[in-house]
GROMACS .gro file of N, CA, C and O in nm:
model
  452
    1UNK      N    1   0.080  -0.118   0.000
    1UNK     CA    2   0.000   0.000   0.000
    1UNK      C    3   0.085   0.126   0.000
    1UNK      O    4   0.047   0.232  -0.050
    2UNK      N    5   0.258   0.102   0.086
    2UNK     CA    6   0.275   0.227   0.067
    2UNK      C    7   0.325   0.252  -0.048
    2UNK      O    8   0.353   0.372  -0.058
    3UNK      N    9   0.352   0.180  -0.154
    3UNK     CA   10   0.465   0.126  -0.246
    3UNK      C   11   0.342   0.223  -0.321
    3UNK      O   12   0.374   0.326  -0.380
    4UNK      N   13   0.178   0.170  -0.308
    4UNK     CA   14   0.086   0.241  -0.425
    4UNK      C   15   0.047   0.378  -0.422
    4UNK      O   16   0.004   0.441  -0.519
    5UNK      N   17   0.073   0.439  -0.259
    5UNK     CA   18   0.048   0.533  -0.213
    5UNK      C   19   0.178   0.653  -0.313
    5UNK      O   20   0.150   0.755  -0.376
    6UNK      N   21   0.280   0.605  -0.297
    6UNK     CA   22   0.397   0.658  -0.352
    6UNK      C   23   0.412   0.674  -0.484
    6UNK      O   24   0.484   0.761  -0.532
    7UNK      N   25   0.328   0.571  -0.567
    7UNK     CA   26   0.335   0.589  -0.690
    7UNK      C   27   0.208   0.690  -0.715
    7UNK      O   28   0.198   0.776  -0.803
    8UNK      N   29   0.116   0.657  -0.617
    8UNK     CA   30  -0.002   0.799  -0.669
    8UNK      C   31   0.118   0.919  -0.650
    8UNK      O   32   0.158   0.967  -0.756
    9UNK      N   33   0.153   0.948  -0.580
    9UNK     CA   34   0.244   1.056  -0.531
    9UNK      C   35   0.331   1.106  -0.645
    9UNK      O   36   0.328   1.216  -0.699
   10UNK      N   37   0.397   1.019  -0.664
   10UNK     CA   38   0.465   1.041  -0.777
   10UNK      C   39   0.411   1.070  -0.913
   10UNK      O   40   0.462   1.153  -0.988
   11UNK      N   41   0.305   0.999  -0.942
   11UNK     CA   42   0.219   1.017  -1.084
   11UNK      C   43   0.171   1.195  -1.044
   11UNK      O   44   0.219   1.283  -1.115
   12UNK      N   45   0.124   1.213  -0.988
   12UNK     CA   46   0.026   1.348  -0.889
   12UNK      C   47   0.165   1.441  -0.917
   12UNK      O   48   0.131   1.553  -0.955
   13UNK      N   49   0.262   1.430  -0.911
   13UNK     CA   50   0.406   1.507  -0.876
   13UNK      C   51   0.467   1.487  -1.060
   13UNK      O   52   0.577   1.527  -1.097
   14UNK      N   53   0.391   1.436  -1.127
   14UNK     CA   54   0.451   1.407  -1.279
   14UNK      C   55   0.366   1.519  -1.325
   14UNK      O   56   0.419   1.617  -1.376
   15UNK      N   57   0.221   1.512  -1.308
   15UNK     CA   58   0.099   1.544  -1.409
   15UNK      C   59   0.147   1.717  -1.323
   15UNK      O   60   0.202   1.802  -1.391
   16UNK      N   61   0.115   1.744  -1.168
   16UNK     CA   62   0.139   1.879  -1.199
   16UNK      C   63   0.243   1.943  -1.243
   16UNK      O   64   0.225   2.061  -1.271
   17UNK      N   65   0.422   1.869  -1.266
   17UNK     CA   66   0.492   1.943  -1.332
   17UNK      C   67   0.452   1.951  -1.468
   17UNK      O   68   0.462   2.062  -1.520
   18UNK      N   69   0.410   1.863  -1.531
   18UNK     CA   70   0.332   1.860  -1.691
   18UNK      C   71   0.235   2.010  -1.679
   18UNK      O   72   0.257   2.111  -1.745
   19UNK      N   73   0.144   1.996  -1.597
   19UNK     CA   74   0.051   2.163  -1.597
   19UNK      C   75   0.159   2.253  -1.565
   19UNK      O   76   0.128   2.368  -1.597
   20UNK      N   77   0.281   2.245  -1.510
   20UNK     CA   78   0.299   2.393  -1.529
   20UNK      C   79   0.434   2.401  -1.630
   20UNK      O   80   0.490   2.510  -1.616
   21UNK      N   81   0.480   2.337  -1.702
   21UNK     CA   82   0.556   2.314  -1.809
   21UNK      C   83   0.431   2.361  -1.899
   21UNK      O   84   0.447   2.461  -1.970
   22UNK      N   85   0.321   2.302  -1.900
   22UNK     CA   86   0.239   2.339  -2.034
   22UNK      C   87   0.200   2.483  -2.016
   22UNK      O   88   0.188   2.552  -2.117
   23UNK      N   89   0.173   2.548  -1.869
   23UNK     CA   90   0.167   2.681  -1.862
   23UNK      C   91   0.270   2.773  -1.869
   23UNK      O   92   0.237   2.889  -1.897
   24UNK      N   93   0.383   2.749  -1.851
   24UNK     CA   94   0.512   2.789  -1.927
   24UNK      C   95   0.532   2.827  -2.010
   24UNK      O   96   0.564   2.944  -2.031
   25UNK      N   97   0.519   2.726  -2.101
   25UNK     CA   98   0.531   2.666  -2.301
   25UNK      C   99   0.389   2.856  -2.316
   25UNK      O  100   0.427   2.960  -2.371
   26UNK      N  101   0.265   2.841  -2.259
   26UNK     CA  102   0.166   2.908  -2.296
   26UNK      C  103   0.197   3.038  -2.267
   26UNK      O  104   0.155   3.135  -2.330
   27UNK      N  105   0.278   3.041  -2.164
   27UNK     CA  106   0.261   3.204  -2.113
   27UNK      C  107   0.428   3.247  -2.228
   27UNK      O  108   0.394   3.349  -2.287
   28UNK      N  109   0.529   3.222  -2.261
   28UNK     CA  110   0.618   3.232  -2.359
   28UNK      C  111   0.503   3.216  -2.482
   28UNK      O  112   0.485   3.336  -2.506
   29UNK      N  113   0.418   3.149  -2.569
   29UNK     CA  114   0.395   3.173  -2.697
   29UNK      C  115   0.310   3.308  -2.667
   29UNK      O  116   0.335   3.404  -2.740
   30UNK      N  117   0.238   3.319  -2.592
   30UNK     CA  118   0.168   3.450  -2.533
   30UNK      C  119   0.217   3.573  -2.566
   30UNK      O  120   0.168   3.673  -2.617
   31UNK      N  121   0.373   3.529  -2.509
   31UNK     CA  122   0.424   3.685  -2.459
   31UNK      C  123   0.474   3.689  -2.587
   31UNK      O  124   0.452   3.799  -2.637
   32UNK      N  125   0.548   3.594  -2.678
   32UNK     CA  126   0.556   3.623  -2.872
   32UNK      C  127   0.426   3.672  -2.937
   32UNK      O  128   0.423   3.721  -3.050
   33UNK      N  129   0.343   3.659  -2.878
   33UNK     CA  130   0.228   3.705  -2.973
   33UNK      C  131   0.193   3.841  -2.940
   33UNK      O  132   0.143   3.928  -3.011
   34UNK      N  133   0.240   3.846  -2.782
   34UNK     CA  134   0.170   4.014  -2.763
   34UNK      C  135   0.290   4.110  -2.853
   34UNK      O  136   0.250   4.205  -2.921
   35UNK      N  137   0.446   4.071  -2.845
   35UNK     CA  138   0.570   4.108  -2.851
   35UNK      C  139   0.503   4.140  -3.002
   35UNK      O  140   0.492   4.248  -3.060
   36UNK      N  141   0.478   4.056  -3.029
   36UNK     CA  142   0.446   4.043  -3.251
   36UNK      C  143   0.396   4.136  -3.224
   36UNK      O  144   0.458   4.241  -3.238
   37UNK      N  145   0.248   4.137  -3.168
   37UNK     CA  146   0.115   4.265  -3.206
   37UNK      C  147   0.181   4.385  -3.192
   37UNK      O  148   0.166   4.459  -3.289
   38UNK      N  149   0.263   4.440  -3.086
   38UNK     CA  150   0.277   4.534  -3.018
   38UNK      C  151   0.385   4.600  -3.145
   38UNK      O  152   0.403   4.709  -3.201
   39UNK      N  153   0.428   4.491  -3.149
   39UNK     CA  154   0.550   4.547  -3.304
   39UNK      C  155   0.478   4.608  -3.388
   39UNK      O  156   0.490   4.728  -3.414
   40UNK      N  157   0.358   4.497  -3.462
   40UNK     CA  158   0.257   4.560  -3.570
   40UNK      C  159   0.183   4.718  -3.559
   40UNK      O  160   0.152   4.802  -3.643
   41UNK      N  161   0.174   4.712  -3.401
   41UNK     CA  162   0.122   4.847  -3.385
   41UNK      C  163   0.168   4.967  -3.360
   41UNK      O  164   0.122   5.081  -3.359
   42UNK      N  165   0.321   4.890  -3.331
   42UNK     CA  166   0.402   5.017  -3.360
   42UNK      C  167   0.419   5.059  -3.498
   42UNK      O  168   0.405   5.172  -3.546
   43UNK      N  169   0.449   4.954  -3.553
   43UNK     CA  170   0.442   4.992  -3.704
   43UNK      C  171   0.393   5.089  -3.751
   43UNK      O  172   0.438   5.195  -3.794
   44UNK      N  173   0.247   5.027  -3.737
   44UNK     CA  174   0.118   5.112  -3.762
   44UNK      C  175   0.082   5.227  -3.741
   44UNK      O  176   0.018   5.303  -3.814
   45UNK      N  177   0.142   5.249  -3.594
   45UNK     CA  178   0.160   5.388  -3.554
   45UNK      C  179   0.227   5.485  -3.620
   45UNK      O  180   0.183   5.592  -3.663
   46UNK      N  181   0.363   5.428  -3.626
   46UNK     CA  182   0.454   5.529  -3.687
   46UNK      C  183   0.446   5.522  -3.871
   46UNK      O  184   0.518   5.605  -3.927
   47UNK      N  185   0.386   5.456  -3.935
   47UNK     CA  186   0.364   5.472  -4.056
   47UNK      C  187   0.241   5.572  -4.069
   47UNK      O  188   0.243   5.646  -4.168
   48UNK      N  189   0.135   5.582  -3.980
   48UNK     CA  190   0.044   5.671  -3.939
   48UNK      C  191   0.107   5.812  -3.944
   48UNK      O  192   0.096   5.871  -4.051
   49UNK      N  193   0.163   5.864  -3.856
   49UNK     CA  194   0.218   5.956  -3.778
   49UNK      C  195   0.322   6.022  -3.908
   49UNK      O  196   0.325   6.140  -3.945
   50UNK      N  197   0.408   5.904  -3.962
   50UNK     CA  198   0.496   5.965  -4.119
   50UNK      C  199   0.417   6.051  -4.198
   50UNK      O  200   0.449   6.162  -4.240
   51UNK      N  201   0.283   5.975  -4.220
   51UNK     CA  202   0.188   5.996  -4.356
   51UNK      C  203   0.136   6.143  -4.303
   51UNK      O  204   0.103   6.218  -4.394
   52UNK      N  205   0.125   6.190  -4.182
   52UNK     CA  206   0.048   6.284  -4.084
   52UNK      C  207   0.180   6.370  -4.129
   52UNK      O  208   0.160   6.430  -4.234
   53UNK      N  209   0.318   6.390  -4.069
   53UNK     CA  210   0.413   6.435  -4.141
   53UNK      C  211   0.419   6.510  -4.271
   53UNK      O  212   0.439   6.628  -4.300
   54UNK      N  213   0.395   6.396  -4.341
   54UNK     CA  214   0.424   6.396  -4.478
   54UNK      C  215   0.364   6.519  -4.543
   54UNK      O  216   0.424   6.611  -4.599
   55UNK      N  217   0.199   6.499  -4.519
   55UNK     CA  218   0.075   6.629  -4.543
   55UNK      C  219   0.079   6.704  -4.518
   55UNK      O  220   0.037   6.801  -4.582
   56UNK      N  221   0.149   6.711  -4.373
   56UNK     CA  222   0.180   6.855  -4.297
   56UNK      C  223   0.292   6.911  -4.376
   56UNK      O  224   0.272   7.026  -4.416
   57UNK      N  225   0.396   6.862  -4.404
   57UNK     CA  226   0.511   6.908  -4.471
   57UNK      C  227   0.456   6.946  -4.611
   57UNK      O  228   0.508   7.052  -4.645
   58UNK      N  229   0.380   6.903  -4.693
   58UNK     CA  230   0.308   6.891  -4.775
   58UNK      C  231   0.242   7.060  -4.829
   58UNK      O  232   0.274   7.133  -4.923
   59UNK      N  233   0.143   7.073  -4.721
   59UNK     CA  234   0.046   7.173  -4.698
   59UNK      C  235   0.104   7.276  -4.638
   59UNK      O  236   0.038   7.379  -4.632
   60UNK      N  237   0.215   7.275  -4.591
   60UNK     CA  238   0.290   7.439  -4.552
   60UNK      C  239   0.415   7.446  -4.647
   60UNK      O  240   0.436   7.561  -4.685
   61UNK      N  241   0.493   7.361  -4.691
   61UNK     CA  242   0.581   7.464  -4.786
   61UNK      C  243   0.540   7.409  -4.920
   61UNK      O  244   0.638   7.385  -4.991
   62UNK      N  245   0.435   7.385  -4.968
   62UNK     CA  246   0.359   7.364  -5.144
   62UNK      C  247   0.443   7.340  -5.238
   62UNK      O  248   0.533   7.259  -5.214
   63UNK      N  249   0.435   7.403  -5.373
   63UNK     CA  250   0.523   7.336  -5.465
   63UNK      C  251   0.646   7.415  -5.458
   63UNK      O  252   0.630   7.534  -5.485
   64UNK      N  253   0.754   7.381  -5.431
   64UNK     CA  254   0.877   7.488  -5.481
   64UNK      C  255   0.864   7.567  -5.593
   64UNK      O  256   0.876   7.689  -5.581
   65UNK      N  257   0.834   7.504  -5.726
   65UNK     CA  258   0.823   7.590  -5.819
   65UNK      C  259   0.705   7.715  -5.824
   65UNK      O  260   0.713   7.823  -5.882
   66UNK      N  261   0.595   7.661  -5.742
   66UNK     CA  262   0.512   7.729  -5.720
   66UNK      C  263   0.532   7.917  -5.639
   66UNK      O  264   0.490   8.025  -5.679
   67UNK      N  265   0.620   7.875  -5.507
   67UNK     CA  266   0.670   7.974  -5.403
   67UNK      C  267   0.756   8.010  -5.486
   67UNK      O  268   0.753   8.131  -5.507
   68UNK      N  269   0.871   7.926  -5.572
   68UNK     CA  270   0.968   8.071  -5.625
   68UNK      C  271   0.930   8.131  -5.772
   68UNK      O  272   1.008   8.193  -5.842
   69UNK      N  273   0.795   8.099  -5.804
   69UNK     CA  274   0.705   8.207  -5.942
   69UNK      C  275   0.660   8.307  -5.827
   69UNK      O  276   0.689   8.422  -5.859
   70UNK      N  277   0.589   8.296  -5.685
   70UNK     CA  278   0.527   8.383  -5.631
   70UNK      C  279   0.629   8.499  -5.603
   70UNK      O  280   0.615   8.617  -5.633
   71UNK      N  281   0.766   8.420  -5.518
   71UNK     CA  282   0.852   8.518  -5.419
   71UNK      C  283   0.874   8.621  -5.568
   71UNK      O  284   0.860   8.743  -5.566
   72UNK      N  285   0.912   8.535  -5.699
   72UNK     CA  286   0.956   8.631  -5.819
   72UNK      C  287   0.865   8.742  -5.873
   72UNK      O  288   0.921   8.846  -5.908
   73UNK      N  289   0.738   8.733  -5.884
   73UNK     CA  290   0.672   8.799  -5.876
   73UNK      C  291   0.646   8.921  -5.800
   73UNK      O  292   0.612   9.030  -5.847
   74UNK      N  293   0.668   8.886  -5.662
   74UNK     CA  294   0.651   9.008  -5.576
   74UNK      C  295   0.787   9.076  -5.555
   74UNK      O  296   0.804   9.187  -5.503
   75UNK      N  297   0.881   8.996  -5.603
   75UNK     CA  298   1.037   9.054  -5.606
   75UNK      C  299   1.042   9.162  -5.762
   75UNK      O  300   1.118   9.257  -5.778
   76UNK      N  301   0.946   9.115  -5.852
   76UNK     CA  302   0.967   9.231  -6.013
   76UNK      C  303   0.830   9.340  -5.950
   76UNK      O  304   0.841   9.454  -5.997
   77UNK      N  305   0.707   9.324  -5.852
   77UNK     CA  306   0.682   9.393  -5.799
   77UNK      C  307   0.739   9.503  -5.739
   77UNK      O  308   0.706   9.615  -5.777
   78UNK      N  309   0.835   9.486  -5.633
   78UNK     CA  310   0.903   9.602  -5.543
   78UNK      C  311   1.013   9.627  -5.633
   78UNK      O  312   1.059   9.724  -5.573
   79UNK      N  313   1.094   9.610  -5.739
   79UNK     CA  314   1.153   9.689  -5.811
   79UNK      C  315   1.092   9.757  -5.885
   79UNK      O  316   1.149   9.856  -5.930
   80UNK      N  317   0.945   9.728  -5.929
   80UNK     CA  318   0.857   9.853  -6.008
   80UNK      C  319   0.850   9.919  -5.906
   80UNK      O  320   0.950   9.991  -5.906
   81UNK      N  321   0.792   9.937  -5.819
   81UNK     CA  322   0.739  10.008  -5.714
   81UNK      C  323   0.880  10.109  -5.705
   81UNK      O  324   0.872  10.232  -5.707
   82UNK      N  325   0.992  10.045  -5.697
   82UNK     CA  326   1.138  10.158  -5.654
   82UNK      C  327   1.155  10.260  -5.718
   82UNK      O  328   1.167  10.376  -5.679
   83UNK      N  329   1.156  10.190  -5.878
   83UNK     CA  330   1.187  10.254  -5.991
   83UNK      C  331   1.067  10.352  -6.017
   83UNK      O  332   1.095  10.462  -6.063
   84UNK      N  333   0.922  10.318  -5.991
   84UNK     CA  334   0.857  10.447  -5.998
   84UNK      C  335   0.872  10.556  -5.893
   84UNK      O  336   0.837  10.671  -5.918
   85UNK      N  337   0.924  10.520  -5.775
   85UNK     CA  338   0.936  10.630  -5.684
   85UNK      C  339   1.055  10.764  -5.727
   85UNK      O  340   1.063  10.886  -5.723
   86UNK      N  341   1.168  10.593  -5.784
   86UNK     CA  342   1.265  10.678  -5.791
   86UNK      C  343   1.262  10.804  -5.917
   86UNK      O  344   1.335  10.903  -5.915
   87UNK      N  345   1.137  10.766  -6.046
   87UNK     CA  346   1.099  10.821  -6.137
   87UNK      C  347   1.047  10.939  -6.092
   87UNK      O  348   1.088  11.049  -6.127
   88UNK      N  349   0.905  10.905  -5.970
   88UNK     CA  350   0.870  11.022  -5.921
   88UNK      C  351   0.939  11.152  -5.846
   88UNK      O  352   0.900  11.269  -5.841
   89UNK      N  353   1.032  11.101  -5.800
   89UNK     CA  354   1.112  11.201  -5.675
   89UNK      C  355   1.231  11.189  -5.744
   89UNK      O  356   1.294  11.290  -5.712
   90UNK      N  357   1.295  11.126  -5.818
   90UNK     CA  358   1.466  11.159  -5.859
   90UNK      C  359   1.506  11.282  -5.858
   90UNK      O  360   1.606  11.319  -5.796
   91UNK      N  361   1.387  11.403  -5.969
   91UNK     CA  362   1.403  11.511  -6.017
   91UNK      C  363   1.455  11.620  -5.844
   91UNK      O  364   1.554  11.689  -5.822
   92UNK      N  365   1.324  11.585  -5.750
   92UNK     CA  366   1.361  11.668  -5.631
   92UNK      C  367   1.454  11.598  -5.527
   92UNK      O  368   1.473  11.677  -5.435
   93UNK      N  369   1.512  11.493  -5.508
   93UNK     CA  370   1.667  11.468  -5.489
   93UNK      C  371   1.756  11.522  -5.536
   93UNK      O  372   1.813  11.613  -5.475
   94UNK      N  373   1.786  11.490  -5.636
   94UNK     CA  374   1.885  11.541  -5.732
   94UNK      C  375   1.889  11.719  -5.700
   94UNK      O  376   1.986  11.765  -5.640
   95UNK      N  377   1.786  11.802  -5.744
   95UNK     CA  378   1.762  11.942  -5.656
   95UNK      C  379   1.851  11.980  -5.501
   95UNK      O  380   1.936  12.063  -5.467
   96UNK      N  381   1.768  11.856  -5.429
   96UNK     CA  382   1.798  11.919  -5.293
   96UNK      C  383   1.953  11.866  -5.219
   96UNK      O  384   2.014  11.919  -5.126
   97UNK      N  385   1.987  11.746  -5.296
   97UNK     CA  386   2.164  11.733  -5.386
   97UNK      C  387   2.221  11.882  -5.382
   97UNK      O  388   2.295  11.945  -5.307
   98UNK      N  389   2.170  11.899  -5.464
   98UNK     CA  390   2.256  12.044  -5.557
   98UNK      C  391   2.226  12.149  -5.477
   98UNK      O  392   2.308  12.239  -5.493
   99UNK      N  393   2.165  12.167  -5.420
   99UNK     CA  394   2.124  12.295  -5.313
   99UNK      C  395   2.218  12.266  -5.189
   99UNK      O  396   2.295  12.354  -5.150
  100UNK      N  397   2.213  12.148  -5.131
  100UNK     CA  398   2.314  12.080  -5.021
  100UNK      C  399   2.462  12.153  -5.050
  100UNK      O  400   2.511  12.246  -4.988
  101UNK      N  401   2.511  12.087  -5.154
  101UNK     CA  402   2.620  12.135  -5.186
  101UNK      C  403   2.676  12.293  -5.241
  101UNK      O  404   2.788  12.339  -5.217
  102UNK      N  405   2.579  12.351  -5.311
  102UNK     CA  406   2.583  12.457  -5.317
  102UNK      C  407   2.618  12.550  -5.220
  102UNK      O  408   2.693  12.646  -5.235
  103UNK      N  409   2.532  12.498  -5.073
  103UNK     CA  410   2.465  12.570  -5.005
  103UNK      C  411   2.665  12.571  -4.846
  103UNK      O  412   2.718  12.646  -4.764
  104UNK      N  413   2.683  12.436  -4.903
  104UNK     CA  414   2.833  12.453  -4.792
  104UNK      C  415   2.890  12.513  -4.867
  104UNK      O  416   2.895  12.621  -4.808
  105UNK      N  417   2.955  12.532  -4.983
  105UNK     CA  418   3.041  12.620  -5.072
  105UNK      C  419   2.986  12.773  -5.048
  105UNK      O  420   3.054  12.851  -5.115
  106UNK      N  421   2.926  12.810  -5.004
  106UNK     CA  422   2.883  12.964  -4.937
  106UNK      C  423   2.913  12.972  -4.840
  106UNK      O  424   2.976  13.070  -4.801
  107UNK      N  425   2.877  12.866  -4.757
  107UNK     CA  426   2.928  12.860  -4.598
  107UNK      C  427   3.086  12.860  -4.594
  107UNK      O  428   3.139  12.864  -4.483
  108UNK      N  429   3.146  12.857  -4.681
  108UNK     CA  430   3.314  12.819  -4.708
  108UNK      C  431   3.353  12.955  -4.729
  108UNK      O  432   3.425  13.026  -4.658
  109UNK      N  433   3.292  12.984  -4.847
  109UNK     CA  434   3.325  13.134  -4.864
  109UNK      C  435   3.300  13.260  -4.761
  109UNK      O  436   3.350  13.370  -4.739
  110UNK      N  437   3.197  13.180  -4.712
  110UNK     CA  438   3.178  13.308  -4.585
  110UNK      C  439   3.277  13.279  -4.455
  110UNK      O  440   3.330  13.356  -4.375
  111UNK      N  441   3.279  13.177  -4.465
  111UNK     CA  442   3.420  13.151  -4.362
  111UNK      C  443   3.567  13.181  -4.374
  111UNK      O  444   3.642  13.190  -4.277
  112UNK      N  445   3.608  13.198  -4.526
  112UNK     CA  446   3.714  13.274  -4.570
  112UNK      C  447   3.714  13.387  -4.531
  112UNK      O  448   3.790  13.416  -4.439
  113UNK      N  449   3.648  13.460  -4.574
  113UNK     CA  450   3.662  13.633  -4.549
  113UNK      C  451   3.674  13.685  -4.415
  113UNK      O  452   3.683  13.807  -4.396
   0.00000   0.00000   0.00000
């Protein structure tokens, strides 16, 4: 009897290392599967988040060729704009030029005498 007692014992001492070897084996393929998903969703994430990037980068600086027809444009703009000022007013520069200078060459002469 004790010989049968011992072998229950032993069988009982086989089968629960078997349950937790098999819960072992389960909790390792587990933790590969969460490890996999968690990868995929990083993935997912950051291919997300690129594409989010991408549009944004996209939608604020537009086509290059596009921005340097505009910047050129408003750049043959402000040289019209110069050149008419300078058209409009050259004549009374040029004047108040010549009066400037005129005007110390008296101051010179009056400082001679």
């Amino acid at each position: 009897m004790a010989t049968a007692t011992v072998q229950l014992l032993m069988e009982a001492e086989r089968q629960a290392q078997d349950i937790v070897n098999k819960a072992k084996r389960e909790k390792t393929t587990m933790l590969k599967a969460a490890r996999e998903e968690a990868r995929d969703e990083i993935s997912a994430y950051k291919g997300e988040r690129d594409r989010g990037f991408q549009e944004f980068v996209q939608a604020h600086t537009g086509d290059t060729n596009e921005r340097t027809t505009v910047m050129r444009a408003e750049t043959d703009k402000q040289i019209q704009q110069i050149y008419a000022e300078t058209q409009a007013n050259g004549a009374a520069v040029l004047r108040l030029l010549i009066e400037t200078v005129l005007d110390v060459d008296k101051r010179e002469e009056h400082a001679e005498h």
